[in-house]
Amino acid sequence: MAALVIAEHDNVSLKAGTLNTIAAAAQCGGEVTVLVAGSGCSGAAQAAAAIQGVTRVLVADSAHLADQLAENIAEQALAVASGFSHILAPATAHGKNVLPRVAARLDVAQVSDIIGVVSPDTFTRPIYAGNAIATVQSSDAVKVITVRTTGFDAALQGGSAAVETLTPVADSGRSSFVGRELAKSDRPELAGAKIVVSGGRGMGSADNFKILDPLADKLGAALGASRAAVDAGYAPNDWQVGQTGKIVAPQLYVAIGISGAIQHLAGMKDSKVIVAVNKDEEAPIFGVADYGLVGDLFQAVPDIVQELG
């Protein structure tokens, strides 16, 4: 058995989810190889080689791979797929764009969003918004898998894998990169933050959301939001936490004015410590919270900030 991990990176460094995916690949058994496809991506390749458990790093470096269009990355993965029993990627927007193409071309069923490895052919994954865990067994010769990164601890540094240069596949010509709008923030990235402060519909408005800034600043936290808050226009789309947003599992999750709809809980209930502030003592969020405060958030949040000094 051997596993191929398709790295998600910015050509300089690896995205955090790749480390969790490497950990999942190691549990599948056999050697772990990481594919780094990009342009000027030697930094990302060296970062992959330094991860424990990685045996080889395959590097495909070409201008048409710079923006990692799904069609080209899938073709590059297929070009080296022979000999691998498992092909994995993080269950991020990028991984969910690439791996279905790989699975379709290999004529196998994809196993999506796994949170555990039972054996090389058997995996666990959440269903029904996380209310049940399904055990899925694949009889396909090649297991194509997306990994829910919160289900696995990140692989550690300390490896010394061999780095091999590949001949890049030709540009598929099926898509072209037009542009990218990046939200710039001094705060940690939401998906990988150790502390997250999220607001819900109870915030009442986009202006009211600003009262969370001092709390996030004190804690060094990323800001998040429930779908209800995003749909109401209180917060940007990339703040959304939940089944249809980002899945997070920080050390501390602070839910302010969030009732705790099942879709939101699916995205954050694996957080190590959950603190909830809500005026409704019957709010479902209190069912998963480690610490709960029933009260007016507009008074409670400034009070918490003051207590934090």
Tab-separated table of C-alpha atoms in Angstrom:
chain	number	residue	atom	x	y	z
A	1	MET	CA	0.000	0.000	0.000
A	2	ALA	CA	1.060	3.555	-0.657
A	3	ALA	CA	-0.721	6.889	-0.275
A	4	LEU	CA	-0.500	10.028	-2.389
A	5	VAL	CA	-1.414	13.337	-0.752
A	6	ILE	CA	-2.205	16.252	-3.064
A	7	ALA	CA	-0.728	19.230	-1.239
A	8	GLU	CA	-2.608	22.482	-0.883
A	9	HIS	CA	-0.143	25.360	-0.820
A	10	ASP	CA	0.595	28.912	-1.942
A	11	ASN	CA	3.825	27.941	-3.767
A	12	VAL	CA	5.829	29.050	-0.737
A	13	SER	CA	4.385	27.141	2.206
A	14	LEU	CA	1.882	24.365	2.859
A	15	LYS	CA	-1.668	25.107	3.929
A	16	ALA	CA	-2.397	23.756	7.406
A	17	GLY	CA	-4.931	21.236	6.122
A	18	THR	CA	-2.218	19.390	4.204
A	19	LEU	CA	-0.538	18.437	7.502
A	20	ASN	CA	-3.770	16.891	8.809
A	21	THR	CA	-4.216	15.044	5.527
A	22	ILE	CA	-0.686	13.637	5.752
A	23	ALA	CA	-1.561	12.332	9.229
A	24	ALA	CA	-4.663	10.629	7.806
A	25	ALA	CA	-2.635	9.139	4.950
A	26	ALA	CA	-0.122	7.680	7.410
A	27	GLN	CA	-2.950	5.876	9.206
A	28	CYS	CA	-3.953	4.189	5.932
A	29	GLY	CA	-0.687	2.227	6.040
A	30	GLY	CA	2.305	2.130	3.752
A	31	GLU	CA	4.488	4.947	2.488
A	32	VAL	CA	3.215	8.507	2.115
A	33	THR	CA	4.113	10.563	-0.952
A	34	VAL	CA	3.183	14.241	-1.308
A	35	LEU	CA	2.508	15.842	-4.689
A	36	VAL	CA	3.374	19.538	-4.844
A	37	ALA	CA	2.199	21.045	-8.130
A	38	GLY	CA	2.686	24.758	-8.718
A	39	SER	CA	5.090	27.356	-10.051
A	40	GLY	CA	8.196	28.399	-8.163
A	41	CYS	CA	7.010	25.980	-5.501
A	42	SER	CA	10.329	24.740	-4.138
A	43	GLY	CA	9.546	26.320	-0.764
A	44	ALA	CA	6.346	24.315	-0.439
A	45	ALA	CA	8.157	21.168	-1.568
A	46	GLN	CA	10.865	21.589	1.058
A	47	ALA	CA	8.199	22.186	3.698
A	48	ALA	CA	6.521	18.921	2.685
A	49	ALA	CA	9.828	17.043	2.819
A	50	ALA	CA	10.297	18.191	6.428
A	51	ILE	CA	7.068	16.566	7.652
A	52	GLN	CA	7.311	13.361	9.669
A	53	GLY	CA	5.919	10.326	7.903
A	54	VAL	CA	6.497	11.640	4.377
A	55	THR	CA	8.688	9.316	2.309
A	56	ARG	CA	8.806	11.195	-1.011
A	57	VAL	CA	7.833	14.584	-2.385
A	58	LEU	CA	6.983	14.809	-6.087
A	59	VAL	CA	7.347	18.311	-7.537
A	60	ALA	CA	5.701	19.499	-10.738
A	61	ASP	CA	6.792	23.068	-11.427
A	62	SER	CA	5.353	24.958	-14.386
A	63	ALA	CA	3.816	28.362	-15.118
A	64	HIS	CA	0.424	26.868	-15.988
A	65	LEU	CA	0.299	25.230	-12.528
A	66	ALA	CA	0.878	28.511	-10.697
A	67	ASP	CA	-2.774	29.088	-9.827
A	68	GLN	CA	-3.490	25.382	-9.282
A	69	LEU	CA	-6.543	25.164	-11.509
A	70	ALA	CA	-8.451	21.991	-10.665
A	71	GLU	CA	-8.283	20.560	-14.191
A	72	ASN	CA	-4.493	20.805	-14.335
A	73	ILE	CA	-3.886	19.550	-10.787
A	74	ALA	CA	-6.178	16.576	-11.402
A	75	GLU	CA	-4.271	15.717	-14.592
A	76	GLN	CA	-0.970	15.947	-12.729
A	77	ALA	CA	-2.268	13.657	-9.988
A	78	LEU	CA	-3.539	11.153	-12.552
A	79	ALA	CA	-0.155	11.161	-14.278
A	80	VAL	CA	1.470	9.750	-11.122
A	81	ALA	CA	-1.507	7.805	-9.712
A	82	SER	CA	-0.254	4.394	-10.798
A	83	GLY	CA	1.061	2.423	-7.838
A	84	PHE	CA	-0.888	4.282	-5.171
A	85	SER	CA	-3.661	2.562	-3.247
A	86	HIS	CA	-4.904	5.800	-1.659
A	87	ILE	CA	-5.138	9.351	-3.034
A	88	LEU	CA	-6.038	12.015	-0.479
A	89	ALA	CA	-6.587	15.765	-0.249
A	90	PRO	CA	-8.016	18.101	2.396
A	91	ALA	CA	-11.809	18.507	2.300
A	92	THR	CA	-11.402	22.197	1.463
A	93	ALA	CA	-12.796	24.067	-1.526
A	94	HIS	CA	-9.603	23.177	-3.419
A	95	GLY	CA	-9.616	19.492	-2.502
A	96	LYS	CA	-13.327	19.172	-3.237
A	97	ASN	CA	-12.670	20.656	-6.669
A	98	VAL	CA	-9.765	18.390	-7.588
A	99	LEU	CA	-10.491	14.936	-6.181
A	100	PRO	CA	-13.915	14.287	-7.766
A	101	ARG	CA	-12.214	14.752	-11.137
A	102	VAL	CA	-9.554	12.229	-10.147
A	103	ALA	CA	-12.154	9.737	-8.877
A	104	ALA	CA	-14.241	10.050	-12.034
A	105	ARG	CA	-11.261	9.464	-14.303
A	106	LEU	CA	-10.238	6.420	-12.241
A	107	ASP	CA	-13.855	5.200	-12.276
A	108	VAL	CA	-13.997	4.799	-8.502
A	109	ALA	CA	-16.317	6.126	-5.797
A	110	GLN	CA	-14.893	8.953	-3.732
A	111	VAL	CA	-14.990	8.632	0.069
A	112	SER	CA	-15.685	12.149	1.310
A	113	ASP	CA	-14.974	14.090	4.476
A	114	ILE	CA	-13.486	11.284	6.562
A	115	ILE	CA	-12.773	11.880	10.257
A	116	GLY	CA	-11.206	8.523	11.066
A	117	VAL	CA	-9.344	5.566	9.547
A	118	VAL	CA	-10.556	2.189	10.829
A	119	SER	CA	-8.460	0.140	8.400
A	120	PRO	CA	-6.929	0.706	4.962
A	121	ASP	CA	-10.331	0.199	3.308
A	122	THR	CA	-12.697	1.399	6.046
A	123	PHE	CA	-13.285	4.963	7.199
A	124	THR	CA	-15.644	6.998	9.357
A	125	ARG	CA	-17.394	10.162	8.229
A	126	PRO	CA	-20.137	12.382	9.668
A	127	ILE	CA	-23.645	12.320	8.190
A	128	TYR	CA	-26.893	14.127	9.022
A	129	ALA	CA	-25.012	17.337	9.896
A	130	GLY	CA	-22.758	15.423	12.250
A	131	ASN	CA	-25.549	13.806	14.251
A	132	ALA	CA	-24.441	10.344	13.170
A	133	ILE	CA	-21.130	8.802	12.171
A	134	ALA	CA	-21.140	6.415	9.216
A	135	THR	CA	-18.568	3.664	8.790
A	136	VAL	CA	-17.801	3.320	5.078
A	137	GLN	CA	-15.907	0.460	3.446
A	138	SER	CA	-14.506	0.835	-0.063
A	139	SER	CA	-13.833	-2.139	-2.322
A	140	ASP	CA	-12.254	0.009	-5.048
A	141	ALA	CA	-8.663	-0.743	-5.956
A	142	VAL	CA	-7.805	2.936	-5.395
A	143	LYS	CA	-9.349	4.836	-2.504
A	144	VAL	CA	-9.902	8.505	-3.380
A	145	ILE	CA	-10.486	10.374	-0.132
A	146	THR	CA	-11.127	13.898	1.098
A	147	VAL	CA	-10.151	14.478	4.718
A	148	ARG	CA	-11.994	16.633	7.222
A	149	THR	CA	-8.918	18.237	8.705
A	150	THR	CA	-10.414	18.754	12.168
A	151	GLY	CA	-10.625	14.972	12.537
A	152	PHE	CA	-6.851	14.449	12.587
A	153	ASP	CA	-3.984	16.042	14.481
A	154	ALA	CA	-1.497	17.781	12.202
A	155	ALA	CA	1.583	15.799	11.218
A	156	LEU	CA	4.698	17.053	12.979
A	157	GLN	CA	7.928	18.515	11.676
A	158	GLY	CA	11.126	16.522	11.653
A	159	GLY	CA	11.072	14.527	8.415
A	160	SER	CA	13.694	14.326	5.692
A	161	ALA	CA	11.925	12.990	2.612
A	162	ALA	CA	13.495	12.723	-0.814
A	163	VAL	CA	12.379	15.357	-3.327
A	164	GLU	CA	11.866	14.258	-6.947
A	165	THR	CA	11.180	16.528	-9.913
A	166	LEU	CA	8.429	15.513	-12.327
A	167	THR	CA	7.794	16.436	-15.913
A	168	PRO	CA	4.675	18.628	-15.643
A	169	VAL	CA	1.613	17.613	-17.608
A	170	ALA	CA	0.526	19.907	-20.418
A	171	ASP	CA	-1.987	22.662	-19.773
A	172	SER	CA	-5.438	21.125	-20.207
A	173	GLY	CA	-6.730	24.375	-21.711
A	174	ARG	CA	-10.146	23.759	-20.154
A	175	SER	CA	-10.024	26.751	-17.845
A	176	SER	CA	-7.991	29.892	-17.310
A	177	PHE	CA	-7.214	31.997	-14.283
A	178	VAL	CA	-8.968	35.369	-14.385
A	179	GLY	CA	-8.355	36.914	-10.986
A	180	ARG	CA	-8.548	36.478	-7.255
A	181	GLU	CA	-9.937	38.741	-4.555
A	182	LEU	CA	-8.258	38.135	-1.225
A	183	ALA	CA	-9.629	39.369	2.067
A	184	LYS	CA	-6.724	40.856	4.009
A	185	SER	CA	-6.754	40.689	7.778
A	186	ASP	CA	-4.284	40.897	10.632
A	187	ARG	CA	-6.279	38.209	12.405
A	188	PRO	CA	-5.513	34.483	12.172
A	189	GLU	CA	-7.053	32.520	9.306
A	190	LEU	CA	-10.424	31.215	10.463
A	191	ALA	CA	-9.987	27.582	9.412
A	192	GLY	CA	-6.725	27.164	11.310
A	193	ALA	CA	-7.165	29.574	14.223
A	194	LYS	CA	-6.615	28.345	17.785
A	195	ILE	CA	-9.269	30.737	19.096
A	196	VAL	CA	-12.444	31.784	17.279
A	197	VAL	CA	-15.028	34.393	18.294
A	198	SER	CA	-18.264	34.036	16.325
A	199	GLY	CA	-21.414	36.123	16.206
A	200	GLY	CA	-24.920	35.133	15.221
A	201	ARG	CA	-28.242	36.646	14.303
A	202	GLY	CA	-28.491	37.958	17.859
A	203	MET	CA	-25.875	40.583	16.963
A	204	GLY	CA	-28.687	42.477	15.208
A	205	SER	CA	-26.664	44.323	12.561
A	206	ALA	CA	-23.315	44.613	10.821
A	207	ASP	CA	-22.470	47.644	12.963
A	208	ASN	CA	-23.185	45.691	16.135
A	209	PHE	CA	-20.768	42.996	14.966
A	210	LYS	CA	-17.980	45.478	15.661
A	211	ILE	CA	-18.393	44.954	19.411
A	212	LEU	CA	-16.725	41.580	18.893
A	213	ASP	CA	-13.508	43.239	17.672
A	214	PRO	CA	-12.135	44.141	21.129
A	215	LEU	CA	-12.841	40.611	22.401
A	216	ALA	CA	-11.130	39.033	19.386
A	217	ASP	CA	-8.210	41.438	19.800
A	218	LYS	CA	-7.786	40.503	23.465
A	219	LEU	CA	-7.844	36.792	22.673
A	220	GLY	CA	-5.848	36.951	19.435
A	221	ALA	CA	-8.806	35.254	17.796
A	222	ALA	CA	-10.231	34.868	14.322
A	223	LEU	CA	-13.742	36.169	13.733
A	224	GLY	CA	-16.534	33.890	12.557
A	225	ALA	CA	-20.273	34.010	12.049
A	226	SER	CA	-23.303	31.778	11.803
A	227	ARG	CA	-25.049	31.296	8.469
A	228	ALA	CA	-27.996	33.332	9.741
A	229	ALA	CA	-25.684	36.283	10.416
A	230	VAL	CA	-24.030	35.949	7.007
A	231	ASP	CA	-27.369	35.654	5.201
A	232	ALA	CA	-28.582	38.763	7.022
A	233	GLY	CA	-25.550	40.694	5.768
A	234	TYR	CA	-24.013	41.147	9.214
A	235	ALA	CA	-20.733	39.407	8.278
A	236	PRO	CA	-18.873	38.417	5.077
A	237	ASN	CA	-19.295	34.972	3.534
A	238	ASP	CA	-15.777	33.842	4.364
A	239	TRP	CA	-16.581	34.135	8.091
A	240	GLN	CA	-19.300	31.499	7.940
A	241	VAL	CA	-18.855	28.539	10.277
A	242	GLY	CA	-21.051	25.497	9.801
A	243	GLN	CA	-22.046	22.618	7.595
A	244	THR	CA	-22.105	24.863	4.506
A	245	GLY	CA	-19.244	27.063	5.715
A	246	LYS	CA	-15.900	26.379	7.351
A	247	ILE	CA	-15.416	23.446	9.723
A	248	VAL	CA	-13.329	24.564	12.712
A	249	ALA	CA	-12.040	22.890	15.859
A	250	PRO	CA	-10.069	25.533	17.766
A	251	GLN	CA	-8.836	25.294	21.326
A	252	LEU	CA	-11.463	27.891	22.277
A	253	TYR	CA	-14.697	28.761	20.470
A	254	VAL	CA	-16.727	31.714	21.744
A	255	ALA	CA	-20.296	31.836	20.392
A	256	ILE	CA	-22.000	35.209	20.863
A	257	GLY	CA	-25.691	35.538	20.043
A	258	ILE	CA	-25.725	32.183	18.263
A	259	SER	CA	-28.723	29.975	18.972
A	260	GLY	CA	-26.969	26.801	17.854
A	261	ALA	CA	-28.812	25.541	14.792
A	262	ILE	CA	-27.779	22.028	13.815
A	263	GLN	CA	-25.964	23.291	10.715
A	264	HIS	CA	-23.800	25.601	12.825
A	265	LEU	CA	-23.056	22.963	15.452
A	266	ALA	CA	-21.819	20.644	12.699
A	267	GLY	CA	-19.057	23.146	11.967
A	268	MET	CA	-17.740	23.798	15.472
A	269	LYS	CA	-18.837	21.190	18.006
A	270	ASP	CA	-15.406	19.505	17.947
A	271	SER	CA	-13.835	22.636	19.483
A	272	LYS	CA	-11.892	21.820	22.629
A	273	VAL	CA	-13.654	24.430	24.831
A	274	ILE	CA	-16.916	26.141	23.847
A	275	VAL	CA	-18.176	29.303	25.537
A	276	ALA	CA	-21.659	30.585	24.713
A	277	VAL	CA	-23.407	33.874	25.452
A	278	ASN	CA	-27.127	34.037	24.657
A	279	LYS	CA	-30.180	35.627	26.248
A	280	ASP	CA	-32.285	32.507	25.602
A	281	GLU	CA	-31.514	29.913	28.246
A	282	GLU	CA	-33.164	27.254	26.058
A	283	ALA	CA	-30.842	27.920	23.091
A	284	PRO	CA	-29.391	24.662	21.681
A	285	ILE	CA	-25.868	26.109	21.839
A	286	PHE	CA	-25.896	25.568	25.597
A	287	GLY	CA	-26.241	21.824	24.937
A	288	VAL	CA	-22.686	21.676	23.574
A	289	ALA	CA	-21.125	24.562	25.508
A	290	ASP	CA	-18.612	23.921	28.275
A	291	TYR	CA	-19.401	27.343	29.735
A	292	GLY	CA	-22.606	29.278	29.175
A	293	LEU	CA	-23.749	32.749	30.122
A	294	VAL	CA	-27.421	33.663	29.876
A	295	GLY	CA	-27.635	37.395	29.383
A	296	ASP	CA	-27.637	40.409	27.094
A	297	LEU	CA	-24.608	40.104	24.817
A	298	PHE	CA	-24.364	43.878	24.449
A	299	GLN	CA	-23.609	44.084	28.153
A	300	ALA	CA	-21.815	40.766	28.555
A	301	VAL	CA	-19.232	41.200	25.796
A	302	PRO	CA	-17.867	44.566	27.043
A	303	ASP	CA	-17.839	43.129	30.567
A	304	ILE	CA	-15.795	40.135	29.414
A	305	VAL	CA	-13.370	42.414	27.591
A	306	GLN	CA	-12.959	44.507	30.733
A	307	GLU	CA	-12.326	41.401	32.854
A	308	LEU	CA	-9.661	40.264	30.403
A	309	GLY	CA	-7.841	43.514	31.099
